[in-house]
Short mmCIF file of C-alpha atoms in Angstrom, two decimals:
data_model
loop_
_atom_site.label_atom_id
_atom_site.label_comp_id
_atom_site.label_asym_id
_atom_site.label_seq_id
_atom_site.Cartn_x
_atom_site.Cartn_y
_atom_site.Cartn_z
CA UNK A 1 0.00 0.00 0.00
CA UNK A 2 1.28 3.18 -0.72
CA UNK A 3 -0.28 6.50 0.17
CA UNK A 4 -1.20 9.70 -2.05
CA UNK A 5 -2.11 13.29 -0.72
CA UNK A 6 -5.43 14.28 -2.81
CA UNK A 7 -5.36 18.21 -2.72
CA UNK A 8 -9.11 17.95 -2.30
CA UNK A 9 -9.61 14.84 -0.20
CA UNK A 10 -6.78 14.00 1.71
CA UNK A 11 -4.86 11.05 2.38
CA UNK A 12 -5.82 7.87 0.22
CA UNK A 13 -4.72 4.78 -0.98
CA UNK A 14 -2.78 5.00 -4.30
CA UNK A 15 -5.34 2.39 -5.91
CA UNK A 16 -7.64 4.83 -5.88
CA UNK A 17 -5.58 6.83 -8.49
CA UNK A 18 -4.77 7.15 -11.99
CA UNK A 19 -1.46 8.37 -13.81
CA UNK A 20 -2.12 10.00 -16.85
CA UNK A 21 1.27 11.41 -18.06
CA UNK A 22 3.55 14.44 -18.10
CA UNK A 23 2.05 17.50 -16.64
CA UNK A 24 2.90 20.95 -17.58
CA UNK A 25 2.35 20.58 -21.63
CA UNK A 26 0.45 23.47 -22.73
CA UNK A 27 -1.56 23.21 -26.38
CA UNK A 28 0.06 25.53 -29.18
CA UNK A 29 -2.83 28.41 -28.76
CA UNK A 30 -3.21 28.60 -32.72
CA UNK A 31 -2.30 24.60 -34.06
CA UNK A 32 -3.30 25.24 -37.57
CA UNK A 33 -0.14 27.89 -37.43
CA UNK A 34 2.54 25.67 -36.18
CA UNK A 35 4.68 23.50 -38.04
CA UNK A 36 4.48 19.67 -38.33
CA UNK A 37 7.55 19.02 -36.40
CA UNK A 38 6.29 21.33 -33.51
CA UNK A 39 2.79 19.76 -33.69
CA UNK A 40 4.20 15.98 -33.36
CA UNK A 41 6.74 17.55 -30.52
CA UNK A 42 3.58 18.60 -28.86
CA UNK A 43 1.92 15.48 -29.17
CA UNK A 44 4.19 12.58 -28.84
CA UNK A 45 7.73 13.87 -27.26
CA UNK A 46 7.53 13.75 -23.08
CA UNK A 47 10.67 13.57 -20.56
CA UNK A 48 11.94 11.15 -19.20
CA UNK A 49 14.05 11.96 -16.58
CA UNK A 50 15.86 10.07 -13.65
CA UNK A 51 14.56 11.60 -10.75
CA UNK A 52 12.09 14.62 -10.19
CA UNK A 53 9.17 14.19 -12.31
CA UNK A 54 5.86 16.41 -12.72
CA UNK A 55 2.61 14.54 -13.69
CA UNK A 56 -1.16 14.44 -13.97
CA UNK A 57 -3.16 12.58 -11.74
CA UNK A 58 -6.58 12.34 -10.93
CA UNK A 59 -8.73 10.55 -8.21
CA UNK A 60 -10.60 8.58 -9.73
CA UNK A 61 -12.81 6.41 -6.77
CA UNK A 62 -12.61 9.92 -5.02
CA UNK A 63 -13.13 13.22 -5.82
CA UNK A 64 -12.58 12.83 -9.06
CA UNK A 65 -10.60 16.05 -9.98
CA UNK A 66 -7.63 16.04 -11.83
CA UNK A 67 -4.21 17.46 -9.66
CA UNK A 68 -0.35 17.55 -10.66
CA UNK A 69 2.55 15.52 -8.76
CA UNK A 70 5.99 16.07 -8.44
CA UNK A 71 7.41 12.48 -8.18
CA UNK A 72 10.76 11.01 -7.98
CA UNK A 73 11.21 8.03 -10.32
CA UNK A 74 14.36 6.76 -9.03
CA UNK A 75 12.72 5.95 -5.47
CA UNK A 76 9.05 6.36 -6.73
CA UNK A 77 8.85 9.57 -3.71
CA UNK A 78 5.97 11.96 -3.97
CA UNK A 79 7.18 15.00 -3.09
CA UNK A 80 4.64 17.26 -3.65
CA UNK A 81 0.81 17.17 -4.84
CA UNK A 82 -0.48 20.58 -5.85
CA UNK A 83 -3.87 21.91 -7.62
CA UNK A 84 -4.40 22.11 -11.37
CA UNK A 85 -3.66 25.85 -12.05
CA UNK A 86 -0.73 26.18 -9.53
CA UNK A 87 2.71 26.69 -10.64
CA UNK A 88 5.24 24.16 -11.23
CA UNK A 89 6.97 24.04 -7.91
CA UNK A 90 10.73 24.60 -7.79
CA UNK A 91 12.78 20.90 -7.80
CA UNK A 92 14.52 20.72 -4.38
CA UNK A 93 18.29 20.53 -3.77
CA UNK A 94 19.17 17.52 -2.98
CA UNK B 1 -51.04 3.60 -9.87
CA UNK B 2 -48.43 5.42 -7.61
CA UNK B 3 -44.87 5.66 -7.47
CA UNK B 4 -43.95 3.02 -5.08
CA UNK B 5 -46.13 -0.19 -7.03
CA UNK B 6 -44.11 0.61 -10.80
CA UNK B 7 -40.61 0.79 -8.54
CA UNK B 8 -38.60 -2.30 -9.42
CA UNK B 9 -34.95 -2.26 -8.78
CA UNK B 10 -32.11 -4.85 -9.32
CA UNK B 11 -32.46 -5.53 -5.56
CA UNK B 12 -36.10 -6.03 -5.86
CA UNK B 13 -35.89 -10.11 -5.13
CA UNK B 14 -32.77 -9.58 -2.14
CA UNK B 15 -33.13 -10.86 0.97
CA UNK B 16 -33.14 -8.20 3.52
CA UNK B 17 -29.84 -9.92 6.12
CA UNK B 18 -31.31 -9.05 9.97
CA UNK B 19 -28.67 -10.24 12.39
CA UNK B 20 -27.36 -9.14 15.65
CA UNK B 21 -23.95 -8.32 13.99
CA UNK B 22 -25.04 -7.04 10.29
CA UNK B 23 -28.02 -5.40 8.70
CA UNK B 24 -28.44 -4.93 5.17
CA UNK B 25 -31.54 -3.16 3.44
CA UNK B 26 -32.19 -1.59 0.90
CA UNK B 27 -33.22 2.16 0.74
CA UNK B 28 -35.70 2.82 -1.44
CA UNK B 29 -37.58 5.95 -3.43
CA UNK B 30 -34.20 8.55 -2.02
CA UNK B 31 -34.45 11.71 -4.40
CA UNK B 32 -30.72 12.23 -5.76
CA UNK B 33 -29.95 15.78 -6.94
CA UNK B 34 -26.29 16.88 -8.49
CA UNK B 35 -25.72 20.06 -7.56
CA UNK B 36 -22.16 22.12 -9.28
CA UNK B 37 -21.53 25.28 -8.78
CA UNK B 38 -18.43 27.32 -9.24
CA UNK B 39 -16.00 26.79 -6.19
CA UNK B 40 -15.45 30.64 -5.35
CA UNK B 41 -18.80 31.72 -6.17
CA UNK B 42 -20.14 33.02 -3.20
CA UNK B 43 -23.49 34.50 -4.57
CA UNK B 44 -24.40 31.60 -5.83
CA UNK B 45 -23.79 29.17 -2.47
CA UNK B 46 -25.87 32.00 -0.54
CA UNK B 47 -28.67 31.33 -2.56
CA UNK B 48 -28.65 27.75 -2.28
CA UNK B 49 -27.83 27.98 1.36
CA UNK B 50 -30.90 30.38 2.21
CA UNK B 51 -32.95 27.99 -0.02
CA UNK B 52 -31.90 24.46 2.08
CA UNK B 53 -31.93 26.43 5.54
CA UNK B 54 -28.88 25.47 6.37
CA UNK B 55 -24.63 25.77 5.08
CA UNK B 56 -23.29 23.54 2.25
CA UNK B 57 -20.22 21.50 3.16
CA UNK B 58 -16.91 22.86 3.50
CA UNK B 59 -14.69 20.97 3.48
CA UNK B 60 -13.72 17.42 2.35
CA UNK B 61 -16.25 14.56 3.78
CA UNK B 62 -18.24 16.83 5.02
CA UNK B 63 -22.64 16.27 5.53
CA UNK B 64 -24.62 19.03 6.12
CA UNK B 65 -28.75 18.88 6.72
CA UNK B 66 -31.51 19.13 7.95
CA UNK B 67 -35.01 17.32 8.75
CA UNK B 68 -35.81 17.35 5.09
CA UNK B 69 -32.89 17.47 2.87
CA UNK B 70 -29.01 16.52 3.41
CA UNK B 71 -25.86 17.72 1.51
CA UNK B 72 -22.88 15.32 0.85
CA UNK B 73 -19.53 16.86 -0.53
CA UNK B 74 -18.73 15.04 -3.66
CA UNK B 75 -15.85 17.56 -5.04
CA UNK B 76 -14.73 21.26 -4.41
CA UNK B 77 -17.58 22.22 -6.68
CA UNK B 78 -20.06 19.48 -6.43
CA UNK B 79 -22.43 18.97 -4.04
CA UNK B 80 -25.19 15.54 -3.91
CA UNK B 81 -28.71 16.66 -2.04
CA UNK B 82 -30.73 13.87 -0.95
CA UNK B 83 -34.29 13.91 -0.55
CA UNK B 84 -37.73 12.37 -0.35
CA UNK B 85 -38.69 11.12 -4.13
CA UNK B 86 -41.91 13.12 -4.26
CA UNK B 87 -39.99 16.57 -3.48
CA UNK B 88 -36.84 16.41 -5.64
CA UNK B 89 -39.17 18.27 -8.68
CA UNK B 90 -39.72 20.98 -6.34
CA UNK B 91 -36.29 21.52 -5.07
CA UNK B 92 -34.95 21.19 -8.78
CA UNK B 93 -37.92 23.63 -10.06
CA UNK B 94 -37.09 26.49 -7.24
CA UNK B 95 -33.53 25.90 -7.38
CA UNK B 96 -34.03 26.54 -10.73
CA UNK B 97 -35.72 29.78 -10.34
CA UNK B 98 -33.94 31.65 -7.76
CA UNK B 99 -30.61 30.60 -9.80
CA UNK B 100 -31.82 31.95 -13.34
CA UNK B 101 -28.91 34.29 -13.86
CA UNK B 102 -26.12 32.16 -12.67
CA UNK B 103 -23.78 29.63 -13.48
CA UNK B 104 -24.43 26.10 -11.87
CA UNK B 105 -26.13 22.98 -12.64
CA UNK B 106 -28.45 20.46 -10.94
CA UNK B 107 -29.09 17.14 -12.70
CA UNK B 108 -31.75 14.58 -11.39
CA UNK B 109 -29.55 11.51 -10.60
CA UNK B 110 -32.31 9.34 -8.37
CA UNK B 111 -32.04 6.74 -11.17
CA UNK B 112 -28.12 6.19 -11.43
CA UNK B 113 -27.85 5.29 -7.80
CA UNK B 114 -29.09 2.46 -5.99
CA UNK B 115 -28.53 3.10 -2.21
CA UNK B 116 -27.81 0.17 0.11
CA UNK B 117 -27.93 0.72 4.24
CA UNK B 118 -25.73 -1.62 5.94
CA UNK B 119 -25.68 -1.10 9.58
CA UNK B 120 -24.16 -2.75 12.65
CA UNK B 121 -21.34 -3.62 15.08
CA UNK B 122 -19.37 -5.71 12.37
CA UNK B 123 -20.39 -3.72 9.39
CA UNK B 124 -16.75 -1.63 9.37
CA UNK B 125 -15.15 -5.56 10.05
CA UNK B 126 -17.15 -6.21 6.41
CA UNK B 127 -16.29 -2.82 4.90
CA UNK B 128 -12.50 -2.99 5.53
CA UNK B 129 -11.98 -6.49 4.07
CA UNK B 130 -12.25 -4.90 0.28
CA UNK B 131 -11.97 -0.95 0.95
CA UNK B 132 -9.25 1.10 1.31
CA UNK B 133 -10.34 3.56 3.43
CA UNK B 134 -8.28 4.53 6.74
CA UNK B 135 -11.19 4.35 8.91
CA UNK B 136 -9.58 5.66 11.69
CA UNK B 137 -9.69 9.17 9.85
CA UNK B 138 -12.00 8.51 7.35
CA UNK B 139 -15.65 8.25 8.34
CA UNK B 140 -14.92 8.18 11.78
CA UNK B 141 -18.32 9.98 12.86
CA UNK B 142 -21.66 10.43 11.92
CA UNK B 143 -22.54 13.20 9.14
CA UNK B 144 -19.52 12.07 7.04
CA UNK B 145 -19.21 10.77 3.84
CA UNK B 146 -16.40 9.46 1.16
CA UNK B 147 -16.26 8.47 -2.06
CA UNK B 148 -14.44 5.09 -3.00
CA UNK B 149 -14.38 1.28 -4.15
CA UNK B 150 -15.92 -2.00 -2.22
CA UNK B 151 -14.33 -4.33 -4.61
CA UNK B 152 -14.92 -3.95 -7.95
CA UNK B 153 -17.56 -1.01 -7.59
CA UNK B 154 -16.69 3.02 -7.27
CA UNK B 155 -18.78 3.88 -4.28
CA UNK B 156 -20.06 6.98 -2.07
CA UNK B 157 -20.85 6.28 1.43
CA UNK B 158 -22.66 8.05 4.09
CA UNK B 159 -22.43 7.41 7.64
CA UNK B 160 -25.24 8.99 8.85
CA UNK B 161 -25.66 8.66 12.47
CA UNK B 162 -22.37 8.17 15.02
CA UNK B 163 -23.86 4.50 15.13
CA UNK B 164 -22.47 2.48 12.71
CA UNK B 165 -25.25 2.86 9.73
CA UNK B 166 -23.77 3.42 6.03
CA UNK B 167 -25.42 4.06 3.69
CA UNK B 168 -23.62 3.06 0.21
CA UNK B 169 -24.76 4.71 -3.26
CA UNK B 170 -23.74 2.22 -6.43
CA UNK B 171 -24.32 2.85 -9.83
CA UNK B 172 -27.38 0.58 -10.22
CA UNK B 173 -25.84 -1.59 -12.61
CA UNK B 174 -22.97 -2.59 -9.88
CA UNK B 175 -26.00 -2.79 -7.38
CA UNK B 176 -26.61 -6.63 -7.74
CA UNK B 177 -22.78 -7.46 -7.64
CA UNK B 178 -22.28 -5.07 -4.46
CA UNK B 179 -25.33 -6.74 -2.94
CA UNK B 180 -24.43 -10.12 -3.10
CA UNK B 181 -20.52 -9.14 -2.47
CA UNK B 182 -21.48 -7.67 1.21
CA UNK B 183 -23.98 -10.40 1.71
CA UNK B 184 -21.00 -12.90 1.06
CA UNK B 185 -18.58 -10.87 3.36
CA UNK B 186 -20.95 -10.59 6.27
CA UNK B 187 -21.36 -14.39 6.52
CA UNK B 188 -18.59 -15.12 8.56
CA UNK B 189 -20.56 -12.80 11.12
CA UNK B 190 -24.20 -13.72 10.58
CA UNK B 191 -23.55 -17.71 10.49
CA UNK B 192 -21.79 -18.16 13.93
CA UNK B 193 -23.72 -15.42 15.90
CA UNK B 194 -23.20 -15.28 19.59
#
């Protein structure tokens, strides 16, 4: 068992959650102006980096609102859950 | 022919259990309302507050009520009102009225729901077996509710009194499954009763 912070409900069990990719990807405002390469950059390129890692969540048995993580994917840490809307936090020193 | 002889639900042919340890019954003709409203719009909560009589739910879990009607906290901007069958058209049509220039919604969701009470000293023993709710800070009192799984099936339960009686809202197409599910649970306690 392993335990997520729901902005809106609290502590619950991570079952009770869905991943749903890399957060922080905003839609090209006008897409019939951009080019090809920047559409499929928009669509199909994501990081993947060792350690801190933002993403969209939502709780799905729950409250069912969407929210952003910051995870670590080398130990699988959540270090921060924050509201959709909020700023990216700022990656800790480690 | 009224309401109550045309009502047939997939719990219709259940057997009501009645022990010492576990009660499970069914809850029949509950008027569902699904209330959204924008989460810092103030104007709007007034209205519906003034309307019910009484504060929507602040924060997360929370049941607010009266007599009449009760208010479960399904989101930040999304509210559930339960009342008697006969008076959800009336709450819908005034709520309706006195809201004409805002932005909100209230859908009629009687029919999605099936609502199941299941009530006594072992019912968190049978609850805990396939839900993973910390019950130790999750409905720990009465006038609380959370949304979650039993199983297979995404559920919302109430705990409406400090005794332990939960009532559990299924979509009614998981309503037979949930049914026989807690019936099947609950046997270890109803079989060997002391």
């Amino acid at each position: 068992m392993f335990i997520i912070n729901c902005p809106y409900c609290g502590e619950r069990d991570q079952t009770e959650f869905t991943c749903h990719g890399e957060a922080h990807i905003a839609r090209p405002e006008k897409p019939s102006e951009v080019t090809d390469e920047e559409w499929g950059k928009y669509l199909f390129f994501r990081n993947n980096p060792k350690g801190m890692h933002f993403e969209r969540w939502t709780h799905d048995h729950g409250c069912r609102r969407w929210f952003n993580v910051m995870r670590n994917t080398v130990t699988d840490n959540i270090i921060k859950t924050y509201k959709m809307g909020e700023p990216r936090p700022e990656i800790p020193n480690e | 022919m009224n309401s109550q002889e045309q009502s047939y639900s997939p719990l219709s042919q259940k057997e009501k259990i009645t022990s010492n340890n576990i009660r499970l019954q069914q809850i029949e003709f509950l008027g569902k309302l699904n209330l959204r409203l924008q989460e810092d719009d103030a104007e709007v909560r007034q209205i519906v507050e003034e309307y019910l009589n009484y504060n929507l739910p602040k924060i997360a879990g929370e049941v607010t009520g009266n007599n009449e009607t009760r208010v479960l906290w399904l989101g930040p901007n999304e509210y559930l009102i339960l009342c008697e069958n006969e008076k959800k058209d009336n709450i819908i049509n005034e709520l309706n009225i006195s809201l004409t220039n805002s932005f909100y919604s209230i859908v009629d969701v009687s029919d999605y729901y099936l609502t199941m009470r299941l009530s006594g000293p072992k019912s968190i023993d049978v609850l805990t077996k396939a839900c993973p709710l910390n019950f130790e800070q999750a409905l720990t009192k009465g006038n609380t509710c959370a949304q979650s799984y039993i199983s297979k099936a995404t559920v919302l339960i109430d705990r409406i009194s400090d005794d332990l009686v939960f009532d559990i809202s299924v979509r009614w197409s998981f309503a037979d499954y949930l049914w026989d599910w807690l019936a099947d649970s609950s046997n270890e306690f109803t079989l060997h009763e002391e």
